[in-house]
Short mmCIF file of C-alpha atoms and ligand atoms in Angstrom, two decimals:
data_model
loop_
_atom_site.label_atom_id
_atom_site.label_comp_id
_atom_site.label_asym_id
_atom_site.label_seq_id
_atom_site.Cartn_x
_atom_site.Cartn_y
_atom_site.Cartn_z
CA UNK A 88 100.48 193.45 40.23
CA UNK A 89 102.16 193.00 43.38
CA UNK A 90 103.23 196.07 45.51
CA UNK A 91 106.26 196.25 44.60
CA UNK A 92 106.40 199.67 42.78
CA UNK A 93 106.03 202.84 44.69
CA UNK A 94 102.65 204.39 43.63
CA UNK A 95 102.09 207.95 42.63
CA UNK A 96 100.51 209.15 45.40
CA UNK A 97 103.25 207.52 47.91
CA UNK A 98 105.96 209.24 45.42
CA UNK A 99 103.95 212.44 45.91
CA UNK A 100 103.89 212.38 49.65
CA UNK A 101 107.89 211.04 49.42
CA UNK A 102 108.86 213.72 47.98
CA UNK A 103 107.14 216.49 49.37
CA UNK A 104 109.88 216.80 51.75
CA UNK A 105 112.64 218.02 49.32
CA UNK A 106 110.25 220.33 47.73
CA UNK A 107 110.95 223.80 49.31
CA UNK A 108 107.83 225.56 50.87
CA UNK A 109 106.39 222.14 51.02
CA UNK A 110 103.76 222.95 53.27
CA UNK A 111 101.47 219.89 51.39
CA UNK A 112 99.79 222.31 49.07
CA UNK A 113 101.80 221.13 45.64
CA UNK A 114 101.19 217.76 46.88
CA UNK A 115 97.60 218.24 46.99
CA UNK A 116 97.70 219.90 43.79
CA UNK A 117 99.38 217.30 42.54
CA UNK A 118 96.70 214.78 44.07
CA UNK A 119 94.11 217.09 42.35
CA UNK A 120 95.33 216.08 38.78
CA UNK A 121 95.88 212.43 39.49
CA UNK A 122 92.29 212.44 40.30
CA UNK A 123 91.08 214.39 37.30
CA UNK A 124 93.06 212.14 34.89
CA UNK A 125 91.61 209.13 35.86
CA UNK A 126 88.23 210.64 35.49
CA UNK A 127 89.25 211.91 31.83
CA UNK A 128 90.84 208.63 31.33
CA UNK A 129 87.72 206.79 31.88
CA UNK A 130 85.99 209.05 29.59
CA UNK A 131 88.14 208.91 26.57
CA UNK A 132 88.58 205.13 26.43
CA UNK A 133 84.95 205.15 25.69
CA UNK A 134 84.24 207.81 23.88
CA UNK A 135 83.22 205.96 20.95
CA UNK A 136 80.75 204.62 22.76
CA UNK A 137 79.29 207.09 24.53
CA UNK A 138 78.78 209.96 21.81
CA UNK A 139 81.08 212.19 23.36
CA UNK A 140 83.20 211.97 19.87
CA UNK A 141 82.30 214.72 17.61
CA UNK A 142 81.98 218.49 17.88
CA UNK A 143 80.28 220.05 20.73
CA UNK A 144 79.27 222.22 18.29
CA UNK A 145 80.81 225.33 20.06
CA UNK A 146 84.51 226.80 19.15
CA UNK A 147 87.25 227.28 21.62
CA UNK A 148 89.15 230.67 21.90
CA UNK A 149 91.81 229.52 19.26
CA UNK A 150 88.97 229.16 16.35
CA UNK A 151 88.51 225.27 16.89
CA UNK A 152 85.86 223.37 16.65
CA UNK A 153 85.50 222.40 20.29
CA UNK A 154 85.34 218.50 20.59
CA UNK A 155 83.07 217.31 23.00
CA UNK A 156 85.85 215.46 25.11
CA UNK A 157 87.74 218.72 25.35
CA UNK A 158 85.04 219.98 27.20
CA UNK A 159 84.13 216.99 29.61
CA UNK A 160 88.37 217.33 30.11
CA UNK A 161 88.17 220.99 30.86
CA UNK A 162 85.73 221.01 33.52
CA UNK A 163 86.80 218.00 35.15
CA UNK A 164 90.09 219.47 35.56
CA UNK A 165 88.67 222.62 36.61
CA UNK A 166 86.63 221.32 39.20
CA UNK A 167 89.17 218.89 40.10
CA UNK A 168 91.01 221.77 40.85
CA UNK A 169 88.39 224.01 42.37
CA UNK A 170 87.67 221.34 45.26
CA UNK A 171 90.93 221.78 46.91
CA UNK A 172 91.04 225.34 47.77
CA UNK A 173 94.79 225.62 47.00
CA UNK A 174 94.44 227.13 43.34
CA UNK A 175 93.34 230.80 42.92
CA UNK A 176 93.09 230.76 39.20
CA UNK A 177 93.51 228.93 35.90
CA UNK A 178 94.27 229.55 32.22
CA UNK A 179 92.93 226.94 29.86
CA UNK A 180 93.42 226.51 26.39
CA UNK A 181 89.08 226.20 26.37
CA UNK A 182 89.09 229.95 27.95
CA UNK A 183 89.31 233.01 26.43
CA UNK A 184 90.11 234.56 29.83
CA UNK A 185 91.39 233.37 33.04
CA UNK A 186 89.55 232.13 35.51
CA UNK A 187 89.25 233.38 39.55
CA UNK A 188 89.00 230.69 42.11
CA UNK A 189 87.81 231.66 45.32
CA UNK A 190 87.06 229.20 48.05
CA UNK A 191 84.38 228.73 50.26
CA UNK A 192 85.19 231.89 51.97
CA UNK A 193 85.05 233.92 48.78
CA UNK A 194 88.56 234.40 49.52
CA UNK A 195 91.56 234.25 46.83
CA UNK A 196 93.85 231.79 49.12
CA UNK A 197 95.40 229.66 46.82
CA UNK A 198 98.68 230.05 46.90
CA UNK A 199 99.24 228.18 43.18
CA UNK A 200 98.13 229.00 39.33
CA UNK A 201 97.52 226.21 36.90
CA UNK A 202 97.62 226.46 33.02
CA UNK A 203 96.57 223.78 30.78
CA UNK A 204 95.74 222.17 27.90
CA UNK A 205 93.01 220.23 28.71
CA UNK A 206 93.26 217.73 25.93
CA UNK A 207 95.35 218.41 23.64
CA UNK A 208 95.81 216.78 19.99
CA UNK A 209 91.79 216.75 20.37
CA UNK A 210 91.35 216.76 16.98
CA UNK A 211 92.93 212.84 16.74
CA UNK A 212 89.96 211.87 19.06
CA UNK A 213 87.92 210.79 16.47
CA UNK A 214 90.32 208.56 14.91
CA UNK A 215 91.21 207.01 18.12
CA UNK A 216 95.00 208.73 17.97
CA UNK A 217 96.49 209.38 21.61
CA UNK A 218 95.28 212.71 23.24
CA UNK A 219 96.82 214.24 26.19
CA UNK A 220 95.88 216.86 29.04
CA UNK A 221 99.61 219.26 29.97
CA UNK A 222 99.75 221.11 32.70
CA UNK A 223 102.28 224.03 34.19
CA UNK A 224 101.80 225.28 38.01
CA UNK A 225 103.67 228.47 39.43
CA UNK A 226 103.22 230.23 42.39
CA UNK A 227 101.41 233.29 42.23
CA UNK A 228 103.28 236.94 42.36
CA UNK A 229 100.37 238.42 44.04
CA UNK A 230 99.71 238.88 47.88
CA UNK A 231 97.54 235.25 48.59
CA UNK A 232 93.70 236.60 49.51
CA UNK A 233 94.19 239.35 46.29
CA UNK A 234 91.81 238.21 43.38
CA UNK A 235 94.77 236.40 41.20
CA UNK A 236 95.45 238.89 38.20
CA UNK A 237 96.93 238.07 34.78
CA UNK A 238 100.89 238.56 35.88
CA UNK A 239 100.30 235.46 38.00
CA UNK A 240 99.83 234.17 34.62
CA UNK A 241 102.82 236.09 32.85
CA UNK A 242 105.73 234.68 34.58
CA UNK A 243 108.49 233.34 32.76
CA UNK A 244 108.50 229.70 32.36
CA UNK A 245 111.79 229.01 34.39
CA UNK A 246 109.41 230.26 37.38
CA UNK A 247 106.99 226.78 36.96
CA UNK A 248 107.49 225.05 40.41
CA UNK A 249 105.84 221.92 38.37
CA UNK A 250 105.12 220.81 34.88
CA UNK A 251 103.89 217.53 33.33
CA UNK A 252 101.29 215.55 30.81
CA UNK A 253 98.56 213.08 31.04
CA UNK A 254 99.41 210.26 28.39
CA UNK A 255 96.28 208.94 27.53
CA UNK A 256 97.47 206.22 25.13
CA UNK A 257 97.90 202.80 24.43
CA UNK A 258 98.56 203.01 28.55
CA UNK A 259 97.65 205.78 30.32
CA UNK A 260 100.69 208.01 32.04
CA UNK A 261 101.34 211.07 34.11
CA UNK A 262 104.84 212.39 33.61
CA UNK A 263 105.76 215.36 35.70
CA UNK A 264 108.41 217.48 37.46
CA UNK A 265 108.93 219.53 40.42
CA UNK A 266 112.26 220.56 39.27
CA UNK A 267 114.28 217.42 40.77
CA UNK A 268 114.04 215.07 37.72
CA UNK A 269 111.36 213.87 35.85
CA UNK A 270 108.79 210.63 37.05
CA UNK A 271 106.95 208.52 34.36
CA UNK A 272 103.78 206.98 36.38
CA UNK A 273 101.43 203.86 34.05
CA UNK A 274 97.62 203.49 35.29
CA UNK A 275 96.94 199.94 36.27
CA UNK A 276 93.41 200.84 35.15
CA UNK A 277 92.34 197.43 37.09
CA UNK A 278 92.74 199.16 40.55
CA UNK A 279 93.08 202.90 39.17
CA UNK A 280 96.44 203.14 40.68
CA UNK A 281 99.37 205.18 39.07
CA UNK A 282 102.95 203.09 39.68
CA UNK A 283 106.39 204.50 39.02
CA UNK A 284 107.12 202.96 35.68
CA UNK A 285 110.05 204.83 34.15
CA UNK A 286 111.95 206.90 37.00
CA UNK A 287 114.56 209.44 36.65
CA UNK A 288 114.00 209.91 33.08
CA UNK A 289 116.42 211.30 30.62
CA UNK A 290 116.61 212.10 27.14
CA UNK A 291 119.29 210.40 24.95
CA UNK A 292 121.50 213.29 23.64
CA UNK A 293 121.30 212.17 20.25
CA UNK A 294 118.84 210.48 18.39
CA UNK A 295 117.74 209.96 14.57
CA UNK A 296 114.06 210.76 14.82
CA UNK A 297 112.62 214.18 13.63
CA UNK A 298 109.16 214.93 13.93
CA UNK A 299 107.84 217.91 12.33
CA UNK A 300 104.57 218.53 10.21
CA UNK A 301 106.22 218.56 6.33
CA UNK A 302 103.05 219.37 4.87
CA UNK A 303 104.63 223.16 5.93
CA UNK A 304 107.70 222.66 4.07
CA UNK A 305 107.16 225.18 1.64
CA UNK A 306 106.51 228.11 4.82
CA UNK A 307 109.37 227.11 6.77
CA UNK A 308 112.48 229.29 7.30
CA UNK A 309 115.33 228.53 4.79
CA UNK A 310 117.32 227.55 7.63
CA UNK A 311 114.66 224.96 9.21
CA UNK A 312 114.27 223.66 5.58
CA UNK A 313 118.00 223.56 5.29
CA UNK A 314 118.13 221.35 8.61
CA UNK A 315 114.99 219.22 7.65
CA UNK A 316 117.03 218.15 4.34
CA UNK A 317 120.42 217.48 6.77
CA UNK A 318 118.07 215.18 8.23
CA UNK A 319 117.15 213.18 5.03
CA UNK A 320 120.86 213.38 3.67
CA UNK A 321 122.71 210.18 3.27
CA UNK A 322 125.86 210.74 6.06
CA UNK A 323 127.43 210.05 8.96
CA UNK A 324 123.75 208.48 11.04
CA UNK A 325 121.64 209.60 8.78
CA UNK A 326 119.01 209.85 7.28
CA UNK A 327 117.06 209.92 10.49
CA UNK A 328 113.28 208.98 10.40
CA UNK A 329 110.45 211.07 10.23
CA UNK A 330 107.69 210.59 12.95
CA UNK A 331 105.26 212.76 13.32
CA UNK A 332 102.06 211.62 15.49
CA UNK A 333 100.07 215.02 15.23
CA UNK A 334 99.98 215.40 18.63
CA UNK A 335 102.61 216.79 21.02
CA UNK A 336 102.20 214.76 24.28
CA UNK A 337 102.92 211.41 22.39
CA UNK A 338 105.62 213.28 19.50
CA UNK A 339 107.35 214.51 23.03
CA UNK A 340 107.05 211.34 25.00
CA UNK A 341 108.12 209.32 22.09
CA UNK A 342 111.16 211.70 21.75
CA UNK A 343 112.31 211.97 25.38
CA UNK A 344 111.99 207.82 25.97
CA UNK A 345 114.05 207.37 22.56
CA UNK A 346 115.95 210.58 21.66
CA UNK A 347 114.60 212.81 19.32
CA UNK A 348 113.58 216.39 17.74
CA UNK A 349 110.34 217.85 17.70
CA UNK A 350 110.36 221.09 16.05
CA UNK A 351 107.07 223.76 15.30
CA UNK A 352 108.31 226.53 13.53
CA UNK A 353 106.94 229.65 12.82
CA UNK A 354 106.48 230.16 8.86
CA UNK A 355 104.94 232.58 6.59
CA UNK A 356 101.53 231.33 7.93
CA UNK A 357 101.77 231.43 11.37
CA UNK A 358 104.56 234.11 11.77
CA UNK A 359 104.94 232.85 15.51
CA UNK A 360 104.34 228.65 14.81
CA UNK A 361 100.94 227.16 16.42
CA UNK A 362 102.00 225.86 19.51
CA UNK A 363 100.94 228.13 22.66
CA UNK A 364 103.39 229.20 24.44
CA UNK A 365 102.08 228.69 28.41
CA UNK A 366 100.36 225.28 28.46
CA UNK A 367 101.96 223.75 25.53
CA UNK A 368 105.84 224.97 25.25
CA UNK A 369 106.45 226.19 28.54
CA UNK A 370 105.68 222.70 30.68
CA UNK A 371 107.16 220.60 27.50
CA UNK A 372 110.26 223.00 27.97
CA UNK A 373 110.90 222.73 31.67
CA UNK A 374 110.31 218.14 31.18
CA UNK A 375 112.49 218.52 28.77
CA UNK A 376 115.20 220.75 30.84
CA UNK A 377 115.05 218.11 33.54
CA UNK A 378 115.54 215.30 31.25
CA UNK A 379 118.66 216.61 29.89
CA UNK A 380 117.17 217.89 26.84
CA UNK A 381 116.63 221.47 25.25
CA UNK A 382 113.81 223.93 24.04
CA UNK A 383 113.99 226.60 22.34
CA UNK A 384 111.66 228.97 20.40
CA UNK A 385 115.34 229.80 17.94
CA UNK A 386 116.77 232.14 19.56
CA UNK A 387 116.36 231.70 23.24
CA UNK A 388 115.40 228.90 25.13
CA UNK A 389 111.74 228.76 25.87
CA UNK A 390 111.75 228.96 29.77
CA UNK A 391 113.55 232.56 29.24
CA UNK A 392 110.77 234.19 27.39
CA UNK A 393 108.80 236.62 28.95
CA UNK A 394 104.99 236.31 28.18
CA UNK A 395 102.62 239.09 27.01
CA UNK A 396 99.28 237.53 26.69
CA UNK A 397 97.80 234.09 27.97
CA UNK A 398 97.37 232.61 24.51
CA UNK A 399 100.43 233.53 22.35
CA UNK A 400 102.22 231.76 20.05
CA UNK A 401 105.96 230.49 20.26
CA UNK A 402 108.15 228.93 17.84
CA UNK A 403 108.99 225.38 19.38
CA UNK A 404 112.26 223.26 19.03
CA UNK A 405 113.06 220.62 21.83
CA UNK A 406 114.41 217.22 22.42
CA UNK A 407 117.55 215.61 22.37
CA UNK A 408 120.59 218.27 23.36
CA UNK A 409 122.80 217.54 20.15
CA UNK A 410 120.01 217.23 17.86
CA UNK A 411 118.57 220.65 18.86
CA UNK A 412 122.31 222.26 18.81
CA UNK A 413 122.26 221.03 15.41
CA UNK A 414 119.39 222.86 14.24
CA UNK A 415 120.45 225.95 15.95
CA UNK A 416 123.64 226.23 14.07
CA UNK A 417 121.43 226.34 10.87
CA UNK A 418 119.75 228.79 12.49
CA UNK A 419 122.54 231.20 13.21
CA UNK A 420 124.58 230.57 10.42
P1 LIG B 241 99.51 220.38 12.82
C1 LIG B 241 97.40 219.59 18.23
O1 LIG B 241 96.43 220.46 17.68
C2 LIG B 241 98.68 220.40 18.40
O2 LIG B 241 98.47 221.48 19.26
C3 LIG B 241 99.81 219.50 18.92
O3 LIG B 241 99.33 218.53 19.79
C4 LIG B 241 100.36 218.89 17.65
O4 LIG B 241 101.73 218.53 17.76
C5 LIG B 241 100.18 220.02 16.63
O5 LIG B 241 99.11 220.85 17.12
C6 LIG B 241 99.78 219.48 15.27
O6 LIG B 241 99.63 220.61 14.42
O7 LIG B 241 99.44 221.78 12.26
O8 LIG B 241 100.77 219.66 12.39
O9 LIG B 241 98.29 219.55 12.60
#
């Protein structure tokens, strides 16, 4: 492919200039995960060949089977991470607890947290279904060379100076944001080079796709099932279709490039829904803010709530603005 489109790591460097405090840290960070998704990248477009499909025979800290790819992702992106000396701790989605980085000086200098999902939708690995790694960054509260403690982990999601995914599907992507926009990058995975594919993007404020797991009907709220049927009734644009991948990254990315609703919602099983609330709703929130759309966990939008505890649960509704509106009326009517 000829030059023509800016790469990622150009676009990186570009931008670093409007980013306040950009002292060249975020863009190494940044440069950190580019490198670690290639790596992962590699990995899962062979996993088939390679035995690292099936279970790794341990279980993560949410009670799941632990695939082995989810843990070739996790410490690739930890080390990734680890080798730049600008991170002082992670939460992971592999890890009950959160992990310290301290650099070569046994010194907590990074000024940064990350918190991921290493690869998430794992369970679709085996039946070659698109996976995805999300990330969310934030500065830390506490006083850089401190040991990073959990409240560096227990800020609000409106605090994220950066948020994005790894798209590892029928192309790879990394979509992200520093809070001016979101940036869709495709792997050219000839030269392992990231180009600006899909700049600037926004989500349609309407569309006539719902995605939602209906296999949960019968737990829903009455006013969720009341909006799922709204959906299916014969009016106006509807009936919309029902897509539902099983996995976020490409339910989301589907949703924002076409307009869309993706909605999780807590039911009489899981009283607060299954999607977690740091390194799944938070980063999918703040895309989705800075593509025009909306998330919300029902009653407040997700970026407002104030986290207890590195793996809890939120409700999750978020996509196109009107759509979500919708769903919200049902829910305070
Ligand atoms: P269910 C994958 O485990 C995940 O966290 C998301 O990627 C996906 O959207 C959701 O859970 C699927 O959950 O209960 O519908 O299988």
């Amino acid at each position: 492919m000829p030059h023509q489109k800016s790469t990622l790591g150009e676009f990186i460097i570009k931008n670093q200039s409007s980013f306040t405090y950009s002292t060249g840290e975020l863009s190494s960070l940044l440069n950190a995960l580019r490198l670690a998704a290639k790596v992962v990248n590699h990995e899962v477009n062979k996993a088939g060949l390679v035995d690292l499909f099936g279970d790794s025979g341990d279980v993560n800290v949410q009670g799941e089977q632990q695939q082995k790819l989810d843990v070739f992702a996790n410490k690739t992106f930890i080390q990734s991470l680890k080798n730049r000396n600008i991170v002082c701790g992670i939460v992971s989605e592999e890890n009950d607890e959160f992990i310290t980085i301290k650099g070569q000086d046994k010194e907590s200098n990074g000024k940064y947290v990350v918190l991921m999902d290493p690869l998430d939708g794992s369970s679709n690995i085996d039946v070659n279904v698109s996976v995805g790694t999300i990330f969310s960054i934030f500065r830390r509260i506490t006083p850089v060379g401190t040991p990073v403690e959990e409240k560096d982990f227990l800020q609000p999601g409106r605090a994220q100076v950066a948020a994005g995914y790894v798209f590892y599907g029928t192309s790879t992507m990394l979509v992200y944001t520093t809070g001016d926009g979101v940036n869709g990058f495709t792997l050219n995975p000839a030269i392992g080079t990231f180009y600006l594919s899909h700049p600037n993007i926004k989500i349609p404020k309407n569309g006539s796709i719902y995605s939602v797991n209906e296999g949960n009907y019968s737990h829903f709220p009455d006013s969720v099932k009341k909006y799922i049927k709204y959906c299916q009734e014969i009016e106006d644009d509807r009936p919309y279709s029902q897509r539902y991948i099983g996995s976020l990254v490409s339910d989301f990315h589907r949703n924002m490039l076409k307009g869309g609703i993706y909605l999780y919602p807590n039911s009489t099983v899981n009283a607060d829904g299954k999607l977690r609330l740091l390194y799944e709703c938070n980063p999918m929130a703040f895309l989705a803010e800075q593509a025009g759309g909306i998330a919300t966990d029902g009653q407040v939008d997700i970026l407002d709530v104030v986290p207890t505890n590195i793996h809890e649960r939120a409700p999750f509704y978020c996509g196109s603005s009107s759509m979500v509106k919708k769903l919200l009326e049902f829910i305070h009517k």
